[in-house]
């Protein structure tokens, strides 16, 4: 009973509103609480995810992930919450070195999908765990190839609105899974949280993992 109760007491804070990341953590049995950064009245803005001029995808996703972890740890201290590990993640898509973030409109989403059509692109997914003054980070890089997409197919996909709030205007776990003819790397990383890397990081903080 003592061991069982000890396991129950382990939890982490998730610095993300992504339902995909919540789903993935539940999949591997990680006990977590949401840490909604933008809900803190002492913070006026969330993490600025605008790429710097000339910034490449890998340093960009590392920078944003670390900033989310830092802000999450700061929020923990401001709210006097129990000190459990803070998990942050960031995912971006890159084609020919160009960062494809979350589309601002249906038109931008359509343009992204046209460019990805029939091409290989990379998905960079960084994850960080922070506790106190210590932060550890890992990066997953996957290559994804889309089939050639007709304009009609793109327009039908846009009607689903699945592109909203997703880097590259698609989510592998939804209808766009049918666009992918090749994947080298991490399925969960493309989805938004590389599970192998996440578990490795949590183990470094002595968190019980599968």
CSV table of C-alpha atoms in Angstrom, one decimal:
chain,number,residue,atom,x,y,z
A,1,UNK,CA,0.0,0.0,0.0
A,2,UNK,CA,2.8,2.4,0.8
A,3,UNK,CA,4.5,1.9,-2.6
A,4,UNK,CA,1.1,2.4,-4.3
A,5,UNK,CA,0.4,5.6,-2.5
A,6,UNK,CA,3.9,6.9,-3.2
A,7,UNK,CA,3.4,6.4,-7.0
A,8,UNK,CA,0.1,8.2,-6.7
A,9,UNK,CA,1.8,11.2,-5.2
A,10,UNK,CA,4.1,11.6,-8.2
A,11,UNK,CA,2.9,14.2,-10.7
A,12,UNK,CA,4.1,16.8,-13.1
A,13,UNK,CA,2.9,20.1,-14.3
A,14,UNK,CA,2.2,20.4,-18.1
A,15,UNK,CA,2.9,23.8,-19.6
A,16,UNK,CA,0.6,23.3,-22.6
A,17,UNK,CA,-3.0,23.5,-23.6
A,18,UNK,CA,-2.6,21.0,-26.4
A,19,UNK,CA,-5.1,18.1,-26.2
A,20,UNK,CA,-2.6,16.0,-28.2
A,21,UNK,CA,0.0,16.3,-25.4
A,22,UNK,CA,-2.5,15.5,-22.7
A,23,UNK,CA,-3.6,12.5,-24.7
A,24,UNK,CA,0.0,11.3,-25.1
A,25,UNK,CA,0.8,11.7,-21.4
A,26,UNK,CA,-2.3,9.8,-20.4
A,27,UNK,CA,-1.3,7.1,-22.9
A,28,UNK,CA,1.9,6.3,-20.9
A,29,UNK,CA,0.3,6.8,-17.5
A,30,UNK,CA,1.9,10.0,-16.5
A,31,UNK,CA,0.0,11.9,-13.7
A,32,UNK,CA,-0.1,15.6,-14.6
A,33,UNK,CA,-1.8,18.8,-13.8
A,34,UNK,CA,-2.3,21.7,-16.3
A,35,UNK,CA,-0.2,24.8,-15.7
A,36,UNK,CA,-2.0,27.4,-17.8
A,37,UNK,CA,0.5,30.2,-18.1
A,38,UNK,CA,-1.7,32.9,-19.7
A,39,UNK,CA,-4.2,32.5,-16.9
A,40,UNK,CA,-1.9,34.1,-14.3
A,41,UNK,CA,-3.0,37.7,-13.7
A,42,UNK,CA,0.6,38.7,-13.0
A,43,UNK,CA,1.6,37.9,-16.5
A,44,UNK,CA,0.3,40.0,-19.3
A,45,UNK,CA,1.4,37.9,-22.3
A,46,UNK,CA,2.1,34.3,-23.0
A,47,UNK,CA,5.5,33.1,-24.5
A,48,UNK,CA,6.2,35.0,-27.7
A,49,UNK,CA,6.6,32.3,-30.4
A,50,UNK,CA,7.6,34.6,-33.2
A,51,UNK,CA,10.8,33.4,-34.9
A,52,UNK,CA,13.8,35.7,-34.8
A,53,UNK,CA,15.1,37.1,-38.1
A,54,UNK,CA,17.0,34.3,-39.9
A,55,UNK,CA,16.4,31.8,-37.1
A,56,UNK,CA,16.5,28.2,-38.2
A,57,UNK,CA,14.0,25.6,-37.1
A,58,UNK,CA,16.1,23.7,-34.6
A,59,UNK,CA,17.4,26.6,-32.6
A,60,UNK,CA,13.9,28.1,-32.8
A,61,UNK,CA,12.1,25.1,-31.3
A,62,UNK,CA,14.8,24.7,-28.6
A,63,UNK,CA,14.6,28.4,-27.6
A,64,UNK,CA,10.8,28.4,-27.4
A,65,UNK,CA,10.7,25.1,-25.5
A,66,UNK,CA,13.2,26.4,-22.9
A,67,UNK,CA,11.4,29.7,-22.6
A,68,UNK,CA,8.1,27.8,-21.9
A,69,UNK,CA,9.9,25.7,-19.2
A,70,UNK,CA,11.4,28.9,-17.7
A,71,UNK,CA,8.1,30.7,-17.6
A,72,UNK,CA,6.4,27.6,-16.2
A,73,UNK,CA,8.9,27.3,-13.3
A,74,UNK,CA,8.5,31.1,-12.6
A,75,UNK,CA,4.7,30.6,-12.5
A,76,UNK,CA,5.1,27.8,-10.1
A,77,UNK,CA,7.0,30.0,-7.7
A,78,UNK,CA,4.6,32.9,-8.1
A,79,UNK,CA,1.7,30.7,-7.1
A,80,UNK,CA,3.5,28.9,-4.4
A,81,UNK,CA,2.6,25.5,-5.9
A,82,UNK,CA,4.2,22.2,-4.7
A,83,UNK,CA,7.5,21.7,-6.4
A,84,UNK,CA,6.9,19.0,-9.0
A,85,UNK,CA,8.6,18.8,-12.4
A,86,UNK,CA,7.4,21.2,-15.1
A,87,UNK,CA,7.1,19.8,-18.6
A,88,UNK,CA,7.1,22.0,-21.6
A,89,UNK,CA,7.2,21.2,-25.3
A,90,UNK,CA,7.2,22.9,-28.7
A,91,UNK,CA,6.9,21.5,-32.2
A,92,UNK,CA,7.4,23.2,-35.5
A,93,UNK,CA,7.5,22.1,-39.2
A,94,UNK,CA,10.2,23.1,-41.6
A,95,UNK,CA,10.4,22.8,-45.4
A,96,UNK,CA,13.7,23.6,-47.1
A,97,UNK,CA,14.8,25.3,-43.9
A,98,UNK,CA,11.7,27.6,-43.8
A,99,UNK,CA,9.7,27.5,-40.5
A,100,UNK,CA,6.0,26.6,-40.9
A,101,UNK,CA,4.3,27.7,-37.7
A,102,UNK,CA,0.6,27.8,-36.9
A,103,UNK,CA,-1.5,29.3,-39.8
A,104,UNK,CA,-3.2,32.6,-39.1
A,105,UNK,CA,-5.9,32.0,-41.6
A,106,UNK,CA,-7.5,29.4,-43.9
A,107,UNK,CA,-5.6,31.0,-46.8
A,108,UNK,CA,-2.3,30.6,-45.1
A,109,UNK,CA,-3.1,27.0,-44.2
A,110,UNK,CA,-3.9,26.2,-47.8
A,111,UNK,CA,-0.6,27.8,-48.9
A,112,UNK,CA,1.3,25.6,-46.4
A,113,UNK,CA,-0.4,22.4,-47.6
A,114,UNK,CA,0.3,23.3,-51.2
A,115,UNK,CA,4.0,23.7,-50.4
A,116,UNK,CA,4.1,20.4,-48.4
A,117,UNK,CA,2.3,18.5,-51.1
A,118,UNK,CA,4.5,15.7,-52.6
A,119,UNK,CA,7.5,16.8,-50.6
A,120,UNK,CA,9.6,15.7,-47.6
A,121,UNK,CA,9.6,18.1,-44.7
A,122,UNK,CA,11.0,18.0,-41.1
A,123,UNK,CA,9.2,18.1,-37.8
A,124,UNK,CA,11.2,19.4,-34.9
A,125,UNK,CA,9.7,18.6,-31.5
A,126,UNK,CA,11.5,19.7,-28.3
A,127,UNK,CA,10.6,18.7,-24.8
A,128,UNK,CA,12.0,20.1,-21.6
A,129,UNK,CA,11.6,19.2,-17.9
A,130,UNK,CA,12.4,21.8,-15.2
A,131,UNK,CA,12.6,21.5,-11.4
A,132,UNK,CA,14.0,24.3,-9.3
A,133,UNK,CA,17.2,25.6,-11.0
A,134,UNK,CA,17.7,22.5,-13.1
A,135,UNK,CA,16.3,22.2,-16.7
A,136,UNK,CA,16.9,19.3,-19.1
A,137,UNK,CA,15.9,19.2,-22.7
A,138,UNK,CA,15.7,16.7,-25.6
A,139,UNK,CA,14.9,17.1,-29.3
A,140,UNK,CA,13.2,14.8,-31.8
A,141,UNK,CA,13.6,15.4,-35.5
A,142,UNK,CA,11.4,13.4,-37.9
A,143,UNK,CA,11.1,13.4,-41.7
A,144,UNK,CA,7.6,13.3,-43.2
A,145,UNK,CA,6.6,12.9,-46.8
A,146,UNK,CA,3.2,14.0,-48.1
A,147,UNK,CA,1.5,12.4,-51.1
A,148,UNK,CA,0.7,14.8,-53.9
A,149,UNK,CA,-2.4,16.8,-52.8
A,150,UNK,CA,-5.0,18.0,-55.3
A,151,UNK,CA,-6.6,21.4,-54.8
A,152,UNK,CA,-9.9,19.7,-54.1
A,153,UNK,CA,-8.4,17.5,-51.5
A,154,UNK,CA,-6.8,20.5,-49.8
A,155,UNK,CA,-10.1,22.4,-49.8
A,156,UNK,CA,-12.0,19.5,-48.3
A,157,UNK,CA,-9.4,19.1,-45.6
A,158,UNK,CA,-9.7,22.8,-44.7
A,159,UNK,CA,-13.4,22.4,-44.2
A,160,UNK,CA,-12.6,20.1,-41.2
A,161,UNK,CA,-10.7,23.0,-39.6
A,162,UNK,CA,-8.2,20.5,-38.2
A,163,UNK,CA,-5.4,22.8,-39.4
A,164,UNK,CA,-6.2,25.4,-36.7
A,165,UNK,CA,-3.5,25.8,-34.0
A,166,UNK,CA,-1.2,23.2,-35.6
A,167,UNK,CA,2.3,23.8,-36.9
A,168,UNK,CA,2.4,23.2,-40.7
A,169,UNK,CA,-1.4,23.3,-40.8
A,170,UNK,CA,-1.9,19.6,-40.1
A,171,UNK,CA,-2.2,17.0,-37.4
A,172,UNK,CA,-0.9,13.5,-38.0
A,173,UNK,CA,-3.5,12.0,-35.7
A,174,UNK,CA,-6.4,13.5,-37.7
A,175,UNK,CA,-7.6,13.4,-41.4
A,176,UNK,CA,-4.1,14.5,-42.5
A,177,UNK,CA,-2.8,11.2,-41.4
A,178,UNK,CA,-4.0,10.0,-44.9
A,179,UNK,CA,-1.6,12.6,-46.5
A,180,UNK,CA,1.5,10.9,-45.1
A,181,UNK,CA,3.1,8.2,-47.2
A,182,UNK,CA,6.5,8.1,-45.4
A,183,UNK,CA,7.6,8.8,-41.8
A,184,UNK,CA,11.1,8.5,-40.4
A,185,UNK,CA,11.4,9.3,-36.8
A,186,UNK,CA,8.8,9.7,-34.0
A,187,UNK,CA,5.1,9.5,-34.6
A,188,UNK,CA,4.4,11.0,-31.1
A,189,UNK,CA,7.0,13.7,-31.9
A,190,UNK,CA,5.2,14.7,-35.0
A,191,UNK,CA,2.0,14.6,-33.0
A,192,UNK,CA,3.6,17.1,-30.5
A,193,UNK,CA,5.3,15.3,-27.7
A,194,UNK,CA,8.1,12.7,-28.4
A,195,UNK,CA,7.4,10.0,-25.8
A,196,UNK,CA,10.7,8.3,-25.8
A,197,UNK,CA,12.5,11.5,-25.1
A,198,UNK,CA,9.9,12.6,-22.6
A,199,UNK,CA,10.3,9.4,-20.6
A,200,UNK,CA,14.1,9.7,-20.7
A,201,UNK,CA,14.0,13.2,-19.3
A,202,UNK,CA,11.5,12.3,-16.5
A,203,UNK,CA,13.8,9.4,-15.5
A,204,UNK,CA,16.6,11.9,-15.0
A,205,UNK,CA,14.4,13.5,-12.4
A,206,UNK,CA,13.7,10.2,-10.8
A,207,UNK,CA,10.0,10.3,-11.9
A,208,UNK,CA,8.5,6.8,-12.2
A,209,UNK,CA,7.8,6.0,-15.9
A,210,UNK,CA,6.7,3.0,-17.9
